[in-house]
Short mmCIF file of C-alpha atoms in Angstrom, two decimals:
data_model
loop_
_atom_site.label_atom_id
_atom_site.label_comp_id
_atom_site.label_asym_id
_atom_site.label_seq_id
_atom_site.Cartn_x
_atom_site.Cartn_y
_atom_site.Cartn_z
CA MET A 1 43.17 -6.12 -10.49
CA LEU A 2 43.58 -8.00 -7.23
CA LYS A 3 40.71 -9.89 -5.71
CA ILE A 4 40.95 -11.76 -2.44
CA GLU A 5 38.10 -14.01 -1.40
CA ASN A 6 37.58 -15.72 1.93
CA LEU A 7 41.32 -15.98 2.56
CA HIS A 8 42.49 -17.91 5.61
CA ALA A 9 46.16 -18.00 6.51
CA SER A 10 48.25 -18.66 9.57
CA TYR A 11 51.51 -17.33 10.82
CA GLY A 12 53.68 -19.11 13.36
CA GLY A 13 51.10 -21.87 13.78
CA SER A 14 48.09 -19.71 14.69
CA LEU A 15 45.41 -18.62 12.28
CA VAL A 16 45.78 -14.90 11.61
CA LEU A 17 43.56 -14.30 8.58
CA HIS A 18 39.97 -15.39 9.14
CA GLY A 19 38.36 -14.99 5.75
CA VAL A 20 39.68 -11.81 4.19
CA ASN A 21 37.69 -10.33 1.31
CA LEU A 22 39.27 -7.46 -0.55
CA SER A 23 39.08 -6.17 -4.08
CA ILE A 24 41.35 -3.58 -5.65
CA GLN A 25 40.51 -1.88 -8.94
CA PRO A 26 43.13 -1.18 -11.61
CA GLY A 27 44.80 2.20 -11.22
CA GLU A 28 43.64 2.97 -7.73
CA ILE A 29 45.64 3.59 -4.60
CA GLN A 30 43.98 1.62 -1.89
CA ALA A 31 45.03 1.95 1.73
CA LEU A 32 44.70 -0.80 4.30
CA MET A 33 44.61 0.30 7.92
CA GLY A 34 44.29 -1.44 11.22
CA ARG A 35 45.91 -1.79 14.61
CA ASN A 36 49.03 -3.81 15.17
CA GLY A 37 48.61 -7.57 15.07
CA MET A 38 45.41 -7.52 13.00
CA GLY A 39 47.01 -9.43 10.14
CA LYS A 40 47.99 -6.72 7.67
CA THR A 41 51.56 -7.92 7.16
CA THR A 42 50.42 -11.55 7.13
CA LEU A 43 48.00 -10.62 4.35
CA MET A 44 50.79 -8.98 2.32
CA ARG A 45 53.13 -11.93 2.80
CA THR A 46 50.38 -14.37 1.86
CA ILE A 47 49.62 -12.45 -1.34
CA MET A 48 53.32 -12.67 -2.24
CA GLY A 49 53.43 -16.40 -1.52
CA LEU A 50 55.88 -16.00 1.35
CA LEU A 51 53.26 -17.57 3.59
CA SER A 52 50.88 -20.19 2.28
CA SER A 53 47.15 -19.80 2.61
CA ARG A 54 44.95 -22.41 4.27
CA SER A 55 41.91 -21.71 2.09
CA GLY A 56 40.38 -19.03 -0.08
CA THR A 57 41.49 -17.53 -3.38
CA ILE A 58 43.72 -14.70 -4.50
CA THR A 59 43.13 -13.61 -8.09
CA PHE A 60 45.53 -11.24 -9.79
CA ASP A 61 44.77 -9.93 -13.27
CA GLY A 62 42.11 -12.63 -13.65
CA GLN A 63 44.39 -15.55 -12.72
CA PRO A 64 44.53 -17.42 -9.41
CA ILE A 65 47.91 -16.94 -7.75
CA GLN A 66 47.47 -18.45 -4.30
CA ASN A 67 49.33 -21.64 -5.17
CA LEU A 68 52.19 -20.07 -7.10
CA ARG A 69 55.68 -19.64 -5.75
CA THR A 70 56.95 -16.20 -4.82
CA HIS A 71 59.10 -15.61 -7.88
CA GLU A 72 56.23 -16.67 -10.14
CA ILE A 73 53.91 -14.21 -8.40
CA ALA A 74 56.55 -11.51 -8.89
CA ALA A 75 56.75 -12.47 -12.56
CA LYS A 76 52.97 -11.97 -12.91
CA GLY A 77 53.55 -8.33 -12.02
CA LEU A 78 53.24 -7.92 -8.28
CA GLY A 79 55.91 -5.77 -6.66
CA TYR A 80 56.38 -5.79 -2.89
CA VAL A 81 58.02 -3.32 -0.55
CA PRO A 82 58.10 -5.10 2.81
CA GLN A 83 57.86 -3.64 6.26
CA GLY A 84 61.31 -2.62 7.44
CA ARG A 85 62.32 -2.18 3.77
CA GLU A 86 64.69 -5.16 3.70
CA ILE A 87 67.16 -3.65 1.32
CA PHE A 88 70.45 -5.50 0.87
CA GLY A 89 72.64 -3.40 3.14
CA ASP A 90 75.98 -4.90 2.05
CA PHE A 91 75.18 -4.31 -1.61
CA THR A 92 75.54 -1.05 -3.50
CA VAL A 93 72.49 0.90 -4.58
CA TRP A 94 73.08 -0.20 -8.16
CA GLU A 95 73.32 -3.88 -7.13
CA ASN A 96 70.06 -3.58 -5.17
CA LEU A 97 68.32 -2.15 -8.22
CA HIS A 98 69.96 -4.54 -10.67
CA LEU A 99 68.64 -7.52 -8.66
CA GLY A 100 65.16 -6.55 -9.81
CA THR A 101 66.17 -7.15 -13.44
CA LEU A 102 67.66 -10.63 -12.99
CA LYS A 103 64.38 -12.36 -13.81
CA LEU A 104 64.53 -10.89 -17.32
CA PRO A 105 66.51 -12.33 -20.25
CA ARG A 106 70.13 -11.20 -20.19
CA ASN A 107 69.83 -8.57 -22.94
CA GLN A 108 66.89 -6.81 -21.24
CA ARG A 109 68.52 -6.43 -17.84
CA LYS A 110 68.53 -2.68 -17.55
CA VAL A 111 67.27 -0.50 -14.74
CA PRO A 112 64.55 1.67 -16.36
CA GLU A 113 65.57 5.34 -16.54
CA GLU A 114 62.17 6.47 -15.13
CA VAL A 115 63.13 5.00 -11.79
CA PHE A 116 65.89 7.58 -11.52
CA ASP A 117 63.48 10.32 -12.61
CA TYR A 118 61.37 9.53 -9.57
CA PHE A 119 64.34 9.04 -7.26
CA PRO A 120 67.26 11.12 -8.58
CA ILE A 121 69.25 10.59 -5.38
CA LEU A 122 69.68 6.92 -6.28
CA LYS A 123 71.46 7.82 -9.47
CA GLU A 124 73.85 10.16 -7.66
CA ARG A 125 74.68 7.50 -5.10
CA LYS A 126 74.47 4.35 -7.13
CA ASN A 127 77.88 3.11 -6.00
CA GLN A 128 77.24 3.73 -2.32
CA LYS A 129 76.52 0.85 0.07
CA ALA A 130 72.77 0.77 0.64
CA GLY A 131 73.31 0.08 4.33
CA SER A 132 74.84 3.53 4.77
CA PHE A 133 71.59 5.21 3.68
CA SER A 134 69.18 6.92 6.06
CA GLY A 135 65.82 5.28 6.68
CA GLY A 136 64.07 7.54 4.18
CA GLN A 137 66.65 6.91 1.48
CA GLN A 138 66.43 3.16 2.12
CA GLN A 139 62.67 3.38 1.72
CA MET A 140 63.10 5.15 -1.61
CA LEU A 141 65.55 2.47 -2.68
CA ALA A 142 63.12 -0.27 -1.65
CA ILE A 143 60.33 1.32 -3.70
CA ALA A 144 62.66 1.90 -6.66
CA ARG A 145 63.87 -1.71 -6.48
CA ALA A 146 60.25 -2.91 -6.64
CA LEU A 147 59.62 -0.61 -9.63
CA VAL A 148 62.59 -2.09 -11.46
CA THR A 149 60.73 -5.41 -11.63
CA ARG A 150 58.16 -3.52 -13.79
CA PRO A 151 55.13 -4.40 -11.66
CA LYS A 152 51.49 -3.90 -12.61
CA MET A 153 50.70 -3.50 -8.95
CA LEU A 154 52.72 -2.48 -5.95
CA LEU A 155 52.22 -3.65 -2.36
CA LEU A 156 53.70 -1.35 0.26
CA ASP A 157 53.89 -2.33 3.91
CA GLU A 158 54.19 0.66 6.25
CA PRO A 159 56.42 2.83 4.09
CA SER A 160 56.34 5.68 6.62
CA GLU A 161 57.55 3.61 9.56
CA GLY A 162 60.58 5.19 11.23
CA ILE A 163 60.96 7.92 8.63
CA GLN A 164 61.00 11.65 9.24
CA PRO A 165 57.80 13.49 8.23
CA SER A 166 59.32 15.57 5.43
CA ILE A 167 60.52 12.41 3.66
CA VAL A 168 57.13 10.76 4.23
CA ASP A 169 55.54 13.68 2.37
CA GLN A 170 58.08 13.35 -0.40
CA ILE A 171 57.39 9.61 -0.76
CA SER A 172 53.64 10.28 -0.80
CA GLU A 173 54.11 12.77 -3.62
CA ILE A 174 56.25 10.35 -5.63
CA LEU A 175 53.76 7.52 -5.21
CA LYS A 176 50.93 9.74 -6.42
CA LYS A 177 53.04 10.87 -9.36
CA ILE A 178 53.88 7.30 -10.37
CA ASN A 179 50.22 6.33 -10.06
CA ALA A 180 49.09 9.29 -12.16
CA GLN A 181 51.75 8.86 -14.85
CA THR A 182 51.76 5.10 -15.25
CA GLY A 183 48.44 3.95 -13.82
CA LEU A 184 50.26 1.65 -11.40
CA THR A 185 47.83 0.10 -8.92
CA ILE A 186 48.98 0.46 -5.33
CA LEU A 187 47.95 -1.24 -2.09
CA ILE A 188 49.45 0.51 0.86
CA VAL A 189 49.38 -0.76 4.43
CA GLU A 190 49.81 2.25 6.68
CA GLN A 191 49.23 3.49 10.22
CA ASN A 192 50.13 7.07 9.33
CA VAL A 193 46.76 8.81 8.88
CA ASP A 194 48.24 11.82 7.09
CA MET A 195 49.95 9.65 4.52
CA VAL A 196 46.75 7.72 3.84
CA LEU A 197 44.73 10.93 3.53
CA GLU A 198 47.38 12.33 1.22
CA THR A 199 47.74 9.40 -1.18
CA ALA A 200 44.86 6.94 -1.10
CA THR A 201 41.62 6.93 -3.05
CA ARG A 202 39.98 4.28 -0.91
CA CYS A 203 40.68 2.74 2.43
CA ALA A 204 39.92 -0.66 3.93
CA PHE A 205 40.06 -1.39 7.63
CA MET A 206 41.21 -4.64 9.07
CA GLU A 207 40.30 -6.06 12.44
CA LYS A 208 41.13 -9.48 13.83
CA GLY A 209 41.98 -11.02 10.49
CA ARG A 210 39.00 -9.67 8.53
CA ILE A 211 38.23 -6.60 6.47
CA VAL A 212 35.54 -4.87 8.49
CA GLU A 213 34.88 -1.77 6.42
CA THR A 214 35.88 -0.22 3.12
CA CYS A 215 35.14 3.38 2.28
CA SER A 216 36.17 6.12 -0.11
CA MET A 217 38.48 8.93 0.95
CA GLU A 218 35.62 11.45 0.58
CA ASP A 219 33.69 9.62 3.27
CA ILE A 220 36.71 9.74 5.53
CA ARG A 221 37.41 13.40 4.90
CA LYS A 222 33.80 14.13 5.83
CA ASP A 223 34.06 12.08 8.99
CA GLU A 224 37.55 11.33 10.28
CA SER A 225 36.10 9.44 13.22
CA ILE A 226 35.88 6.43 10.86
CA ILE A 227 39.65 6.16 11.09
CA THR A 228 39.98 6.73 14.79
CA CYS A 229 37.28 4.18 15.45
CA HIS A 230 39.30 1.50 13.65
CA ILE A 231 42.87 2.31 14.53
CA ALA A 232 42.84 4.19 17.83
CA VAL A 233 44.15 2.05 20.65
CA MET B 1 112.84 -32.83 2.92
CA ASP B 2 113.81 -29.23 3.42
CA LEU B 3 111.63 -26.32 4.40
CA PRO B 4 111.04 -24.63 1.00
CA VAL B 5 109.70 -27.87 -0.40
CA GLN B 6 107.55 -28.30 2.67
CA ILE B 7 106.19 -24.78 2.32
CA LEU B 8 105.22 -25.53 -1.27
CA ASN B 9 103.57 -28.76 -0.12
CA SER B 10 101.65 -26.79 2.50
CA LEU B 11 100.52 -24.32 -0.12
CA ASN B 12 99.44 -27.21 -2.26
CA TYR B 13 97.37 -28.66 0.56
CA ILE B 14 95.91 -25.27 1.47
CA LEU B 15 94.73 -24.60 -2.08
CA VAL B 16 93.02 -27.97 -2.44
CA LEU B 17 91.51 -27.59 1.01
CA ILE B 18 90.11 -24.19 -0.02
CA LEU B 19 88.62 -25.82 -3.10
CA VAL B 20 86.80 -28.38 -0.95
CA ALA B 21 85.85 -25.84 1.73
CA MET B 22 84.52 -23.38 -0.84
CA GLY B 23 81.98 -25.90 -2.11
CA LEU B 24 80.94 -26.68 1.43
CA ALA B 25 80.70 -22.99 2.35
CA ILE B 26 78.68 -22.01 -0.71
CA ILE B 27 76.19 -24.80 -0.10
CA PHE B 28 75.93 -23.92 3.58
CA GLY B 29 75.74 -20.17 2.99
CA LEU B 30 73.03 -20.42 0.39
CA MET B 31 70.92 -23.29 1.60
CA ARG B 32 71.77 -23.64 5.30
CA VAL B 33 72.61 -27.26 4.53
CA ILE B 34 75.67 -28.80 6.14
CA ASN B 35 76.54 -31.34 3.51
CA MET B 36 78.01 -34.27 5.42
CA ALA B 37 78.44 -36.07 2.10
CA HIS B 38 80.78 -33.40 0.77
CA GLY B 39 83.82 -35.57 1.51
CA GLU B 40 82.20 -38.32 -0.52
CA PHE B 41 81.89 -35.99 -3.50
CA PHE B 42 85.67 -35.61 -3.18
CA LEU B 43 85.86 -39.42 -3.01
CA LEU B 44 83.70 -39.81 -6.12
CA GLY B 45 85.94 -37.38 -7.96
CA ALA B 46 89.02 -39.41 -7.05
CA TYR B 47 87.39 -42.70 -8.06
CA THR B 48 86.33 -41.22 -11.39
CA VAL B 49 90.03 -40.90 -12.10
CA VAL B 50 90.70 -44.41 -10.75
CA LEU B 51 88.02 -45.69 -13.11
CA THR B 52 89.37 -44.02 -16.24
CA ASP B 53 92.90 -45.06 -15.23
CA GLN B 54 91.86 -48.69 -14.80
CA ALA B 55 89.90 -48.62 -18.04
CA GLY B 56 93.02 -47.47 -19.84
CA LEU B 57 91.54 -44.10 -20.74
CA GLY B 58 94.12 -42.30 -18.71
CA PHE B 59 94.17 -39.67 -16.00
CA TRP B 60 93.39 -36.55 -18.00
CA LEU B 61 90.01 -37.68 -19.25
CA GLY B 62 89.13 -38.60 -15.67
CA LEU B 63 90.17 -35.17 -14.45
CA LEU B 64 87.89 -33.55 -17.02
CA LEU B 65 85.05 -35.96 -16.35
CA ALA B 66 85.15 -35.81 -12.54
CA PRO B 67 83.62 -32.34 -11.96
CA ILE B 68 80.97 -32.98 -14.62
CA LEU B 69 80.05 -36.40 -13.25
CA VAL B 70 80.14 -35.41 -9.59
CA GLY B 71 78.26 -32.19 -10.34
CA GLY B 72 75.62 -34.29 -12.08
CA ILE B 73 75.41 -36.65 -9.11
CA GLY B 74 75.07 -33.63 -6.84
CA MET B 75 72.22 -32.31 -8.97
CA VAL B 76 70.37 -35.62 -8.79
CA ILE B 77 70.90 -35.86 -5.03
CA GLU B 78 69.58 -32.33 -4.61
CA TYR B 79 66.52 -33.23 -6.66
CA ILE B 80 65.62 -36.51 -4.99
CA CYS B 81 66.72 -35.78 -1.45
CA ILE B 82 67.99 -32.37 -0.33
CA ARG B 83 65.25 -30.17 -1.78
CA HIS B 84 62.63 -31.88 0.36
CA LEU B 85 64.56 -31.00 3.49
CA TYR B 86 65.18 -27.26 3.16
CA ARG B 87 64.54 -25.38 6.38
CA ARG B 88 64.90 -28.65 8.32
CA PHE B 89 68.45 -28.15 9.48
CA LEU B 90 68.98 -31.32 11.55
CA ASP B 91 67.30 -33.51 8.99
CA THR B 92 69.68 -32.38 6.29
CA ILE B 93 72.64 -33.35 8.47
CA LEU B 94 71.16 -36.81 9.04
CA ALA B 95 70.20 -37.27 5.41
CA THR B 96 73.57 -36.22 4.00
CA TRP B 97 75.36 -38.29 6.65
CA GLY B 98 73.36 -41.31 5.53
CA LEU B 99 74.21 -40.45 1.97
CA SER B 100 77.90 -40.31 2.81
CA ILE B 101 77.78 -43.81 4.32
CA ALA B 102 75.86 -45.13 1.31
CA ILE B 103 78.35 -43.67 -1.18
CA LYS B 104 81.30 -45.08 0.76
CA GLN B 105 79.75 -48.55 0.82
CA LEU B 106 78.93 -48.31 -2.86
CA ILE B 107 82.58 -47.56 -3.59
CA ILE B 108 83.63 -50.58 -1.47
CA ILE B 109 81.22 -52.81 -3.39
CA VAL B 110 82.51 -51.62 -6.76
CA PHE B 111 86.22 -51.09 -6.09
CA GLY B 112 86.87 -52.99 -2.86
CA PRO B 113 88.11 -51.57 0.44
CA ALA B 114 91.82 -51.51 -0.42
CA GLY B 115 93.78 -48.40 -1.35
CA LEU B 116 94.30 -47.98 -5.09
CA MET B 117 97.12 -46.07 -6.71
CA ILE B 118 97.02 -44.52 -10.14
CA LYS B 119 99.89 -43.90 -12.52
CA PRO B 120 101.50 -40.50 -11.91
CA PRO B 121 100.30 -38.30 -14.78
CA LEU B 122 103.30 -35.92 -14.70
CA PRO B 123 106.23 -37.84 -13.18
CA GLN B 124 108.91 -35.23 -14.03
CA MET B 125 110.56 -33.03 -11.45
CA VAL B 126 111.07 -29.34 -12.06
CA SER B 127 113.99 -27.49 -10.54
CA PHE B 128 113.78 -23.85 -9.68
CA MET B 129 115.32 -21.58 -7.03
CA GLY B 130 117.67 -24.38 -6.09
CA ILE B 131 115.03 -26.98 -5.27
CA GLU B 132 113.61 -29.98 -7.06
CA TYR B 133 109.83 -30.10 -7.05
CA PRO B 134 107.29 -32.49 -8.65
CA SER B 135 105.72 -30.79 -11.66
CA TYR B 136 102.38 -32.45 -10.94
CA ARG B 137 102.13 -30.62 -7.62
CA LEU B 138 102.64 -27.33 -9.45
CA PHE B 139 99.88 -28.37 -11.82
CA ILE B 140 97.55 -28.97 -8.86
CA MET B 141 98.27 -25.51 -7.51
CA ALA B 142 97.55 -23.96 -10.89
CA VAL B 143 94.25 -25.82 -11.23
CA ALA B 144 93.21 -24.88 -7.71
CA LEU B 145 94.20 -21.24 -8.13
CA VAL B 146 92.34 -20.88 -11.42
CA THR B 147 89.24 -22.59 -10.02
CA ILE B 148 89.26 -20.48 -6.85
CA GLY B 149 89.70 -17.33 -8.95
CA LEU B 150 86.88 -18.37 -11.24
CA THR B 151 84.58 -19.09 -8.30
CA PHE B 152 85.29 -15.66 -6.84
CA TYR B 153 84.63 -14.09 -10.21
CA ILE B 154 81.33 -15.95 -10.60
CA PHE B 155 80.09 -15.04 -7.14
CA LEU B 156 81.33 -11.47 -7.00
CA LYS B 157 81.08 -10.21 -10.56
CA THR B 158 78.34 -12.00 -12.48
CA ASP B 159 74.56 -11.61 -12.37
CA PHE B 160 74.27 -15.20 -11.18
CA GLY B 161 76.61 -14.39 -8.29
CA LEU B 162 74.65 -11.27 -7.40
CA GLY B 163 71.46 -13.33 -7.29
CA ALA B 164 73.14 -16.04 -5.21
CA ARG B 165 74.47 -13.50 -2.73
CA ALA B 166 71.01 -11.95 -2.51
CA VAL B 167 69.53 -15.36 -1.69
CA ILE B 168 72.22 -15.87 0.98
CA ASP B 169 71.45 -12.48 2.47
CA ASN B 170 67.65 -12.54 2.35
CA ARG B 171 65.98 -15.45 0.64
CA ASP B 172 62.43 -14.09 0.81
CA MET B 173 63.36 -10.71 -0.60
CA ALA B 174 65.33 -12.32 -3.42
CA ALA B 175 62.24 -14.35 -4.33
CA VAL B 176 60.07 -11.23 -4.19
CA LEU B 177 62.37 -9.68 -6.79
CA GLY B 178 61.66 -12.61 -9.08
CA ILE B 179 64.63 -14.87 -8.37
CA ASN B 180 63.80 -18.56 -8.51
CA THR B 181 65.39 -19.65 -5.25
CA ARG B 182 64.95 -23.39 -5.81
CA LYS B 183 66.67 -23.23 -9.16
CA MET B 184 69.40 -21.23 -7.49
CA TYR B 185 69.78 -23.95 -4.84
CA ARG B 186 70.03 -26.69 -7.44
CA THR B 187 72.63 -24.81 -9.48
CA THR B 188 74.65 -24.02 -6.39
CA PHE B 189 74.53 -27.56 -5.03
CA THR B 190 75.67 -28.82 -8.41
CA PHE B 191 78.47 -26.29 -8.49
CA GLY B 192 79.62 -27.08 -4.94
CA SER B 193 79.59 -30.82 -5.68
CA ALA B 194 81.59 -30.27 -8.87
CA LEU B 195 84.23 -28.33 -6.91
CA ALA B 196 84.65 -31.27 -4.49
CA GLY B 197 84.74 -33.71 -7.42
CA LEU B 198 87.46 -31.68 -9.12
CA ALA B 199 89.47 -31.51 -5.89
CA GLY B 200 89.22 -35.29 -5.45
CA ALA B 201 90.27 -35.97 -9.02
CA VAL B 202 93.22 -33.61 -8.96
CA MET B 203 94.44 -35.06 -5.65
CA ALA B 204 93.96 -38.71 -6.63
CA PRO B 205 97.50 -39.25 -8.05
CA LEU B 206 99.07 -38.03 -4.79
CA MET B 207 97.01 -40.20 -2.51
CA SER B 208 96.17 -43.79 -2.04
CA CYS B 209 92.53 -43.83 -3.11
CA ASP B 210 90.50 -45.62 -0.48
CA PRO B 211 86.86 -45.29 0.62
CA GLN B 212 87.81 -43.25 3.69
CA MET B 213 89.83 -40.58 1.86
CA GLY B 214 86.96 -38.07 1.78
CA LEU B 215 87.02 -37.66 5.54
CA GLY B 216 90.63 -36.47 5.43
CA PHE B 217 89.46 -33.42 3.52
CA PHE B 218 85.93 -33.01 4.83
CA ILE B 219 86.95 -32.48 8.46
CA PRO B 220 89.67 -29.89 7.83
CA ALA B 221 87.39 -28.15 5.30
CA PHE B 222 84.70 -27.99 7.95
CA LEU B 223 87.18 -26.60 10.48
CA ALA B 224 88.36 -24.08 7.89
CA ILE B 225 84.83 -22.73 7.49
CA LEU B 226 84.30 -22.56 11.25
CA THR B 227 87.56 -20.65 11.60
CA GLY B 228 87.09 -18.31 8.67
CA GLY B 229 83.39 -17.60 9.04
CA THR B 230 80.56 -18.26 6.64
CA GLY B 231 79.40 -14.76 5.71
CA THR B 232 81.99 -14.20 2.98
CA LEU B 233 84.00 -16.24 0.51
CA ALA B 234 87.13 -14.52 1.78
CA GLY B 235 86.51 -16.23 5.12
CA VAL B 236 87.10 -19.55 3.39
CA LEU B 237 90.50 -18.34 2.17
CA VAL B 238 91.54 -17.23 5.64
CA GLY B 239 90.16 -20.36 7.32
CA GLY B 240 91.65 -22.67 4.70
CA GLY B 241 94.98 -20.91 5.02
CA ALA B 242 95.00 -21.10 8.80
CA VAL B 243 93.81 -24.71 9.15
CA GLY B 244 95.66 -26.10 6.14
CA GLY B 245 98.87 -24.21 6.87
CA ALA B 246 98.97 -25.09 10.56
CA ASP B 247 98.05 -28.71 9.90
CA SER B 248 100.66 -29.41 7.25
CA LEU B 249 103.53 -27.39 8.73
CA ILE B 250 103.12 -28.75 12.26
CA SER B 251 102.81 -32.28 10.86
CA PHE B 252 106.16 -31.74 9.16
CA LEU B 253 107.91 -30.06 12.08
CA TYR B 254 106.58 -32.33 14.83
CA SER B 255 104.06 -35.04 14.05
CA PRO B 256 100.55 -35.43 12.64
CA VAL B 257 99.26 -36.12 16.15
CA VAL B 258 100.62 -32.82 17.49
CA SER B 259 99.21 -31.00 14.48
CA GLN B 260 95.73 -32.44 15.08
CA ILE B 261 95.86 -31.27 18.68
CA VAL B 262 97.06 -27.81 17.71
CA VAL B 263 94.54 -27.38 14.89
CA PHE B 264 91.57 -28.49 16.96
CA SER B 265 92.67 -26.28 19.87
CA MET B 266 93.10 -23.36 17.50
CA VAL B 267 89.60 -23.83 16.12
CA ILE B 268 88.13 -24.11 19.60
CA VAL B 269 89.86 -20.89 20.66
CA VAL B 270 88.67 -19.04 17.56
CA ILE B 271 85.09 -20.20 18.03
CA ARG B 272 85.21 -19.27 21.71
CA ILE B 273 86.50 -15.75 21.02
CA ARG B 274 84.77 -15.09 17.69
CA PRO B 275 81.81 -17.46 17.25
CA GLN B 276 81.11 -15.96 13.83
CA GLY B 277 84.61 -16.86 12.60
CA LEU B 278 87.56 -14.60 11.81
CA LEU B 279 85.87 -12.79 8.92
CA GLY B 280 82.26 -13.71 9.57
CA THR B 281 79.90 -10.81 10.02
CA LYS B 282 76.54 -12.32 10.74
CA SER B 283 76.29 -14.02 14.08
CA GLY B 284 72.56 -14.64 14.22
CA ARG B 285 71.87 -15.99 10.77
#
């Protein structure tokens, strides 16, 4: 689905990604873990074309995307939920969701009903200002907004950050449900071990701008020291 | 001249000022470009009318043509110049300043440096509520009001407006949702230019059209945005009302010199107390 080969990219003038290799299969939920400052967010932003790569290739659905512009990458079917959620706080919930449909022709601009099946609270509060939401609700809105763009694959950057544990569990459940029902491929950057154990099928570890290890969740469940070895400070 | 007439004249000035300031504010809000050539778009609008008037085609065709022509010029300028300078704030100021000088000189080459008058399109006076008032000035107010209303509608109620406001708020996130930000910039720059062109054309019969006339609207429009704040379109209304109203009323009651001093002092005080402007919300962005 997504294949990254020897990707180099810089952020703020210094090289952050030193040859990332990563491959994600269709329909899987792959986690990406690593300590702070290892380049996880830079990798996400480079995939989305928000940062430009220095060298290497990113192939999505068989086509190279590393030289496309962000809205073209979105049009290919990559949805992105950034770190910190970045919802439009001054806009209503409905406006936030509707923004995801603007790339479509005028007569197809409708928020898919399934989105509200996954996140019923958004339907109840669709006229509320998104900025008045709690962190967890904003995260749900950010995920829903990405789903509205009808992606083939979803990139999530630290969805559990700053959110109370019960909501994290709820979001994990919803992500698994969406994956099971629609086959949506998901790449999730996360520091929350429980969330990764709960949702992912495979996990890659990033250190100093490279992927240093990739293993299945069974391996990790057998030996949790794999995780601590890569993310413990 | 008595006060009611002067108040109407002030209103007239305020509305046209808002028209100019709105274009400037939209371009700045969306693209972070301070368009120093905005006054020259006003100038080009006025000279479009001069051109059709001199060619014997009359004022009304010029009025219709001005926003289309100036919008088109804006689009071309965005394509060959501005789009290469996004995210280079100072460079855009220099580039558009250079552009403003070039346009002014071009006008001097074609039309000469002297002030040109055009035939008044609606010379009749209308009397109402005991005063006599030029019907053309009422026409200007109507045009400005409709255009301002339409702009608000476009930016607050349509899908295009929603997308534009999303780009203003968070450009990267808007792009992630599939919005073509560059196309949005081009459309907006064209729209902002067309607004200035329309304002210039509609004001041309009241002014002596000379190559410096753009400055007379650019500076107060700029002050209006500083006063009102850039976060919202409503800020432009408040800023335009404050700057335009103070400027024209004090000019009438005392003198243009006093009004300049008062307006500049007022703007300085507002910026000192509320750097984000009266209605502005975002200070850091």
